Amino acid sequence: MTPLDKNQLVEKFSAYAPHVDTALLIKAYDFSIKAHGDQARASGEEYFIHCRSVATSLVDWKMDLPTVCAGLLHDVLEDTPVTAAAMTAEFGEEITRLVSGVTKLEHFQYSSRDDVQAENWRKMLLATAQDIRVIIIKLADRLHNMQTLSYLTDEQQQRISHETISLYAPLAHRLGMFQLKGHLEDLAFQRLWPQEFKDLEAKVNAQLATREATLKKFKESVEKALAETQLPHRILSRSKSLYSIYGKMQRQAKPFEEIQDALGVRIITDNIADCYALLGTVHTQFKPVAGSFTDYISIPKMNLYQSLHTTVMGPDGELVEIQIRTEEMHRTSEYGIAAHWRYKIGEHAKDAHLEEKLNWLRQWIEWLQDLKSPREFLDSLKTDLDLHQVFIFTPAGEVKSLPAGSTPLDFAFTVHTAIGMACVGAQVNNKMVKLDYQLKSGDICKIITRKGSVPKKDWLMFVKTARARSKIRSYLREKGIVA
Ligand code: MN
């Protein structure tokens, strides 16, 4: 994506926010150019091109005026002599707060690189808990840094790519920003495992023509079936990131040729009732694969994602994954949390339920903040962001999602803090297990509690989630058992 210049930015912003005064945007643009002066990027280009790129992504995601201004200004506090006070005087508190949120700590007296990384993440997440737009700006910043990585040393490229693939991409996923997540992953994948990337890319490209022909045929037969319903709809094909295919190969320990990568289509319609009606038509026409149907419309994912998922058998026996959703759900699935900050034409109010939907993020950040040791903080951050979740059932049939590797204790704390605190044992699928047992998807877990029982120090050795860890630790600290 070519970074837009001042007029283009204003024009593109005004196209989706026609009634907003853009004077501040122009001011931020000019201010940032001047502040960065003749600083250069590692590529030799003027530094300001980076600021323009970040603002371009933010306008692309249709973010509001303070966010775009903060995008232009995002490196001013970190890299120029301009102070927060001076910025507040020019741009007010809201924009300055956003910029401060993405600014790294200035003086660190920490010994290792891990400590520095942990402290910077801690600071940024704290700012994010107060204002989610901080992380959106940070992700736009990371995207451009990944796109211009080749000018850095090998060691820097590796380090930044690792951080991107283990923290930023999963975070984008958690925020529902799937497009960005795939993009970040493939950029990092290419740096970290160049040979694997090239091989896989060649193999995927070699299959492309056949897959597209099959998909085209399938889409035509779906189209024929759906046309009779007269329900409004459009059909899109779906492509997977190379890294997600690679991840599947790794998890299943199979070569590309043996990976069952189903074809994917999306059917977009106008309202929820039509989603179910279209699903009915699809299932009448094509045999669904048993157990493949999931209703994320009535039970949305934590990252706000909604869709109906089903896998059916196509006319030639091929498996096709189908996602059915409304236009609004589709936007949310592409832009995630960013979609909720977008200007809605003719509407002033932001999503009324946004605050409620963001509660899990705030709560999670709070637990993380409790973990004082940088190691513990980073480990918990990575574990909780791990995309490979397991789904565990309570004896009453309620489902909880936990990071892979979670134990009955993590589960107990997810159900309720009091249950975790008083836990003395666990049954999985009616058998007693140890508290460090690794739960598998589909397990039914029953927690045994005893009144007056308290957390044990050795629990810290095996719990996985920030929630459990933070609750156990604060109890032990209160009792003076750990520091
Ligand atoms: Mn930057």
XYZ file of C-alpha atoms and ligand atoms in Angstrom:
484
model
C 0.000 0.000 0.000
C 1.448 3.336 -1.026
C 1.451 5.840 1.820
C -0.962 8.693 1.112
C 0.126 12.338 1.115
C -1.668 15.128 2.945
C -4.409 15.793 0.392
C -5.045 12.118 -0.202
C -5.322 11.413 3.523
C -7.804 14.256 3.995
C -9.769 13.150 0.974
C -9.941 9.513 2.018
C -10.841 10.422 5.593
C -13.583 12.822 4.498
C -15.075 10.174 2.244
C -16.163 8.164 5.294
C -16.443 11.017 7.816
C -17.851 13.850 5.694
C -18.939 16.099 8.577
C -15.703 16.102 10.518
C -13.416 19.137 10.405
C -10.045 18.006 9.069
C -8.069 21.070 10.213
C -6.472 19.055 13.022
C -5.441 16.306 10.611
C -3.632 18.836 8.427
C -2.039 20.369 11.515
C -0.827 16.968 12.754
C 0.641 16.211 9.329
C 2.600 19.472 9.204
C 3.639 19.241 12.856
C 5.010 15.716 12.459
C 6.979 16.541 9.283
C 8.601 19.463 11.066
C 9.303 17.506 14.264
C 10.984 14.617 12.461
C 12.964 17.084 10.318
C 15.667 15.336 8.350
C 15.554 12.060 10.309
C 15.812 9.046 8.036
C 14.551 5.465 8.149
C 16.964 2.548 7.908
C 15.942 2.388 4.231
C 17.401 5.872 3.713
C 13.951 7.300 3.048
C 12.749 10.321 4.990
C 11.394 9.262 8.393
C 8.030 10.879 7.860
C 7.086 8.303 5.233
C 6.663 5.861 8.129
C 4.211 8.199 9.887
C 2.262 8.604 6.650
C 2.129 4.828 6.216
C 0.732 4.324 9.702
C -1.903 7.031 9.114
C -2.741 5.430 5.753
C -3.530 2.085 7.413
C -5.655 3.847 10.026
C -7.639 5.672 7.349
C -7.931 2.391 5.510
C -9.517 0.902 8.629
C -11.768 3.994 8.770
C -10.600 5.094 12.203
C -11.707 8.330 13.851
C -9.915 11.691 13.676
C -7.946 11.529 16.967
C -6.617 8.081 16.015
C -5.449 9.199 12.567
C -3.816 12.327 14.042
C -2.122 10.191 16.709
C -0.942 7.864 13.927
C 0.796 10.766 12.203
C 2.317 11.859 15.508
C 2.988 8.406 16.969
C 6.812 8.608 16.999
C 7.132 12.292 17.850
C 7.453 11.806 21.631
C 9.826 8.869 21.289
C 12.114 10.168 18.569
C 12.045 13.974 18.649
C 12.630 16.650 21.331
C 8.900 17.541 21.413
C 7.499 16.971 24.932
C 4.107 15.637 25.972
C 3.279 19.055 27.388
C 4.015 20.737 24.060
C 1.914 18.156 22.248
C -0.990 18.612 24.641
C -0.870 22.359 24.067
C -1.124 21.809 20.301
C -3.412 18.777 20.042
C -5.154 18.324 23.380
C -5.120 15.507 25.890
C -6.876 12.774 23.945
C -4.373 12.669 21.065
C -1.398 13.081 23.398
C -2.636 10.200 25.543
C -2.868 7.970 22.461
C 0.663 8.909 21.392
C 2.035 8.379 24.917
C 0.392 4.950 24.942
C 2.473 3.757 21.981
C 5.666 5.454 23.167
C 8.292 3.112 24.586
C 9.737 3.620 28.047
C 12.551 6.095 28.008
C 14.922 5.046 30.736
C 15.091 1.412 31.462
C 17.268 0.128 34.206
C 16.396 -3.446 33.332
C 19.147 -5.900 32.723
C 17.951 -8.133 29.902
C 16.185 -7.597 26.618
C 13.306 -9.747 27.925
C 12.841 -7.340 30.806
C 12.736 -4.361 28.473
C 10.274 -6.129 26.200
C 8.066 -7.122 29.137
C 8.030 -3.611 30.570
C 7.191 -2.029 27.225
C 4.337 -4.478 26.686
C 3.082 -3.892 30.200
C 3.016 -0.160 29.636
C 1.321 -0.398 26.261
C -1.342 -2.827 27.494
C -2.086 -0.591 30.445
C -2.713 2.298 28.027
C -4.807 -0.064 25.878
C -7.013 -0.989 28.826
C -7.885 2.690 29.055
C -8.230 3.227 25.339
C -8.353 0.389 22.834
C -7.225 2.728 20.019
C -3.674 2.576 21.415
C -3.235 -1.024 20.293
C -4.796 -0.290 16.906
C -2.167 2.419 16.273
C 0.558 0.053 17.511
C -0.591 -2.626 15.072
C -0.525 -0.162 12.165
C 3.008 0.802 13.270
C 4.104 -2.852 13.431
C 2.646 -3.555 9.982
C 4.773 -0.875 8.340
C 7.854 -1.913 10.315
C 7.374 -5.481 9.078
C 6.972 -4.271 5.505
C 10.287 -2.411 5.673
C 12.206 -5.005 7.652
C 14.780 -5.815 4.988
C 16.828 -2.705 5.792
C 17.653 -3.906 9.299
C 20.366 -6.274 10.469
C 19.654 -10.016 10.444
C 19.552 -10.117 14.209
C 16.971 -7.298 14.336
C 14.888 -8.929 11.611
C 14.753 -12.181 13.563
C 13.922 -10.527 16.854
C 11.175 -8.315 15.431
C 9.690 -11.177 13.417
C 9.583 -13.400 16.506
C 7.798 -10.755 18.478
C 5.372 -10.224 15.603
C 4.500 -13.872 15.217
C 4.272 -14.681 18.928
C 2.609 -11.515 20.209
C 1.326 -9.009 17.644
C -0.339 -11.447 15.206
C -2.141 -13.398 17.966
C -3.218 -10.104 19.502
C -4.626 -8.970 16.131
C -6.463 -12.289 16.012
C -7.868 -11.818 19.495
C -9.087 -8.397 18.447
C -10.747 -10.002 15.434
C -8.472 -8.239 12.907
C -8.036 -11.344 10.760
C -6.832 -9.641 7.608
C -4.056 -7.894 9.482
C -3.186 -11.026 11.412
C -2.647 -13.040 8.208
C -0.593 -10.228 6.744
C 1.668 -9.910 9.803
C 2.124 -13.674 10.010
C 3.190 -14.085 6.410
C 5.650 -11.187 6.650
C 7.233 -12.767 9.742
C 7.093 -16.305 8.331
C 9.046 -15.156 5.281
C 11.856 -13.788 7.498
C 11.994 -16.547 10.071
C 11.844 -19.565 7.759
C 12.645 -18.247 4.247
C 13.204 -21.653 2.669
C 9.973 -23.143 4.064
C 8.108 -20.036 2.976
C 9.406 -20.286 -0.580
C 8.682 -24.020 -0.860
C 5.173 -23.663 0.462
C 4.434 -20.652 -1.704
C 5.497 -22.607 -4.795
C 3.345 -25.602 -3.832
C 0.301 -23.465 -3.105
C 0.722 -21.633 -6.390
C 1.048 -24.910 -8.266
C -2.335 -26.037 -6.896
C -3.983 -22.705 -7.439
C -5.403 -23.298 -10.904
C -7.026 -26.645 -9.992
C -8.425 -25.318 -6.747
C -9.836 -22.245 -8.412
C -11.515 -24.312 -11.126
C -13.147 -26.581 -8.505
C -14.171 -23.581 -6.472
C -15.676 -21.855 -9.499
C -17.760 -24.897 -10.281
C -18.919 -25.178 -6.691
C -19.813 -21.494 -6.522
C -21.898 -21.852 -9.642
C -23.888 -24.738 -8.182
C -24.403 -22.828 -4.918
C -25.430 -19.780 -6.900
C -28.007 -21.842 -8.783
C -29.484 -23.199 -5.559
C -29.532 -19.814 -3.862
C -31.017 -17.952 -6.823
C -34.311 -19.765 -6.303
C -34.599 -18.433 -2.757
C -34.522 -14.839 -4.061
C -32.681 -13.836 -0.893
C -30.054 -11.121 -1.367
C -26.549 -12.541 -1.214
C -23.049 -12.446 -2.630
C -20.516 -15.259 -2.633
C -16.824 -14.707 -1.980
C -13.978 -17.180 -1.998
C -11.675 -17.310 0.950
C -7.920 -17.632 0.921
C -5.741 -18.748 3.784
C -2.435 -17.228 4.803
C 0.619 -19.360 4.035
C 1.546 -19.350 7.699
C -1.794 -20.824 8.747
C -1.244 -23.707 6.296
C 2.292 -24.104 7.619
C 0.986 -24.153 11.195
C -1.424 -26.931 10.274
C 1.425 -28.962 8.725
C 3.450 -28.538 11.909
C 0.598 -29.462 14.231
C -0.339 -32.549 12.254
C 3.308 -33.362 11.418
C 2.351 -33.918 7.793
C 3.734 -32.647 4.499
C 1.735 -30.181 2.430
C 0.457 -32.926 0.116
C -1.273 -34.698 2.998
C -2.903 -31.668 4.535
C -6.647 -31.658 4.042
C -7.143 -28.026 3.319
C -10.794 -27.629 2.436
C -11.866 -25.025 -0.062
C -13.653 -22.084 1.473
C -16.487 -19.816 0.436
C -18.362 -17.084 2.213
C -21.966 -16.171 1.653
C -22.808 -12.625 2.678
C -26.417 -11.574 3.086
C -28.367 -8.736 4.670
C -29.878 -9.951 7.930
C -29.690 -12.757 10.479
C -32.910 -14.492 9.450
C -31.561 -14.725 5.891
C -28.336 -16.319 7.175
C -30.321 -19.235 8.609
C -32.560 -19.411 5.531
C -29.513 -19.615 3.245
C -27.962 -22.252 5.503
C -31.147 -24.313 5.116
C -30.913 -24.102 1.346
C -27.225 -25.035 1.372
C -27.867 -28.083 3.577
C -30.788 -29.163 1.402
C -28.595 -29.070 -1.669
C -25.276 -30.368 -0.321
C -24.636 -32.984 2.322
C -23.138 -31.432 5.449
C -20.225 -33.182 7.151
C -21.444 -34.465 10.510
C -20.345 -32.307 13.426
C -19.064 -29.489 11.242
C -21.837 -26.990 11.940
C -21.096 -24.194 14.403
C -23.383 -21.288 15.158
C -21.217 -18.279 15.983
C -24.196 -15.998 15.375
C -26.113 -17.016 18.464
C -22.841 -17.617 20.371
C -20.278 -15.056 19.107
C -16.594 -15.625 19.730
C -14.849 -13.572 22.368
C -13.271 -11.419 19.661
C -16.756 -10.377 18.479
C -16.655 -12.687 15.455
C -20.029 -13.924 14.187
C -20.906 -16.337 11.355
C -22.521 -19.676 10.658
C -19.923 -22.331 9.836
C -20.598 -25.550 8.026
C -18.642 -27.977 5.850
C -20.425 -29.666 2.971
C -19.619 -32.130 0.237
C -19.447 -30.494 -3.204
C -20.701 -32.000 -6.500
C -17.407 -33.863 -7.102
C -17.025 -35.081 -3.539
C -14.767 -32.213 -2.502
C -15.147 -30.705 0.977
C -16.046 -27.041 1.120
C -16.115 -24.919 4.279
C -18.907 -22.382 4.125
C -19.285 -19.288 6.290
C -22.596 -17.447 6.205
C -22.892 -13.965 7.675
C -24.429 -10.497 7.303
C -22.581 -7.534 5.764
C -22.034 -6.094 9.221
C -20.616 -9.355 10.562
C -18.403 -9.486 7.505
C -16.962 -6.049 8.256
C -16.362 -7.076 11.854
C -14.636 -10.229 10.667
C -12.256 -8.263 8.454
C -11.516 -5.372 10.780
C -12.497 -6.748 14.187
C -12.399 -4.263 16.973
C -11.349 -1.526 14.569
C -14.738 -1.895 12.849
C -16.406 -0.721 16.022
C -14.506 2.521 16.008
C -15.465 3.378 12.492
C -17.587 6.304 11.628
C -21.068 5.272 10.773
C -22.606 7.576 8.242
C -25.530 9.455 9.779
C -24.932 7.975 13.215
C -23.180 9.648 16.084
C -23.200 6.836 18.585
C -20.534 4.214 18.617
C -21.574 0.598 19.135
C -23.626 0.687 22.328
C -22.305 -2.683 23.449
C -18.683 -1.908 22.682
C -17.762 -1.276 26.303
C -19.303 -4.544 27.343
C -17.531 -6.379 24.541
C -14.188 -4.928 25.591
C -14.528 -5.982 29.197
C -12.717 -9.269 28.698
C -9.705 -7.363 27.327
C -9.577 -4.962 30.265
C -10.008 -7.781 32.751
C -7.269 -9.823 31.107
C -4.867 -6.862 31.112
C -5.604 -6.362 34.800
C -4.580 -9.938 35.614
C -1.442 -9.572 33.551
C -0.494 -6.389 35.405
C -0.470 -8.384 38.641
C 2.422 -10.492 37.399
C 5.440 -8.556 38.512
C 8.236 -10.720 37.178
C 8.984 -9.920 33.515
C 9.435 -13.618 32.685
C 6.122 -14.588 34.237
C 4.412 -11.651 32.552
C 5.736 -12.474 29.072
C 5.033 -16.204 29.440
C 1.459 -15.604 30.520
C 0.969 -13.056 27.776
C 2.146 -15.564 25.169
C 0.126 -18.439 26.609
C -3.082 -16.472 26.805
C -2.612 -15.242 23.266
C -1.980 -18.739 21.975
C -4.518 -19.352 19.260
C -4.740 -23.026 19.929
C -7.513 -23.100 22.409
C -9.102 -26.139 23.977
C -12.816 -26.268 24.699
C -13.703 -27.753 28.054
C -17.154 -28.518 29.387
C -18.523 -28.060 32.878
C -20.600 -31.012 34.162
C -23.662 -28.826 33.401
C -22.628 -28.619 29.738
C -21.345 -25.049 29.714
C -18.289 -24.618 27.490
C -15.163 -22.631 28.420
C -12.274 -21.921 26.079
C -8.741 -22.073 27.467
C -5.242 -21.915 25.984
C -3.826 -25.293 24.944
C -1.914 -26.877 27.827
C -4.324 -25.551 30.436
C -4.893 -27.598 33.580
C -7.974 -28.321 35.739
C -6.808 -25.462 37.969
C -6.903 -23.000 35.072
C -10.376 -24.294 34.331
C -11.443 -23.907 37.965
C -10.347 -20.261 38.014
C -12.108 -19.643 34.703
C -15.377 -20.947 36.147
C -15.087 -18.857 39.301
C -12.274 -17.474 41.463
C -13.786 -19.034 44.599
C -13.802 -22.455 42.935
C -10.157 -22.110 41.970
C -9.143 -20.956 45.435
C -10.832 -23.892 47.213
C -9.914 -26.535 44.651
C -8.646 -29.828 46.114
C -9.030 -32.164 43.154
C -10.501 -32.678 39.711
C -12.298 -35.286 37.661
C -11.995 -35.389 33.911
C -14.590 -37.508 32.114
C -15.480 -39.091 35.463
C -11.920 -40.067 36.365
C -9.776 -38.447 39.032
C -6.796 -36.583 37.554
C -3.886 -34.659 39.021
C -4.207 -30.891 39.092
C -1.428 -30.520 36.509
C -3.255 -32.753 33.993
C -3.336 -31.212 30.499
C -6.914 -30.741 29.363
C -7.984 -31.770 25.873
C -10.832 -30.333 23.802
C -14.117 -32.013 24.677
C -13.060 -32.982 28.208
C -15.781 -32.677 30.828
C -14.101 -31.315 33.908
C -15.529 -31.416 37.407
C -13.742 -29.467 40.122
C -13.807 -30.742 43.679
C -13.611 -28.053 46.333
C -13.357 -28.101 50.091
C -14.503 -25.268 52.276
C -11.549 -23.469 53.826
C -8.983 -24.976 51.469
C -6.429 -22.476 50.146
C -4.058 -22.159 47.127
C -0.718 -24.002 47.287
C 2.614 -22.511 46.309
C 3.435 -25.340 43.871
C 0.345 -24.462 41.806
C 2.439 -21.649 40.318
C 4.653 -24.329 38.767
C 2.002 -25.531 36.348
C -0.915 -23.114 35.894
C -1.032 -21.554 32.443
C -3.458 -18.639 32.358
C -2.812 -15.123 33.628
C -6.100 -15.240 35.513
C -5.224 -18.292 37.616
C -1.632 -17.192 38.106
C -2.547 -13.713 39.232
C -5.218 -14.932 41.689
C -2.917 -17.557 43.221
C -0.010 -15.180 43.436
C -1.929 -12.386 45.088
C -3.244 -14.813 47.731
C 0.255 -16.166 48.436
C 1.655 -12.663 48.548
C -1.005 -11.555 51.001
C -0.071 -14.457 53.272
C 3.621 -13.629 52.930
C 4.349 -17.000 51.292
C 5.858 -15.475 48.150
C 7.285 -12.041 47.485
Mn 6.752 3.877 14.519
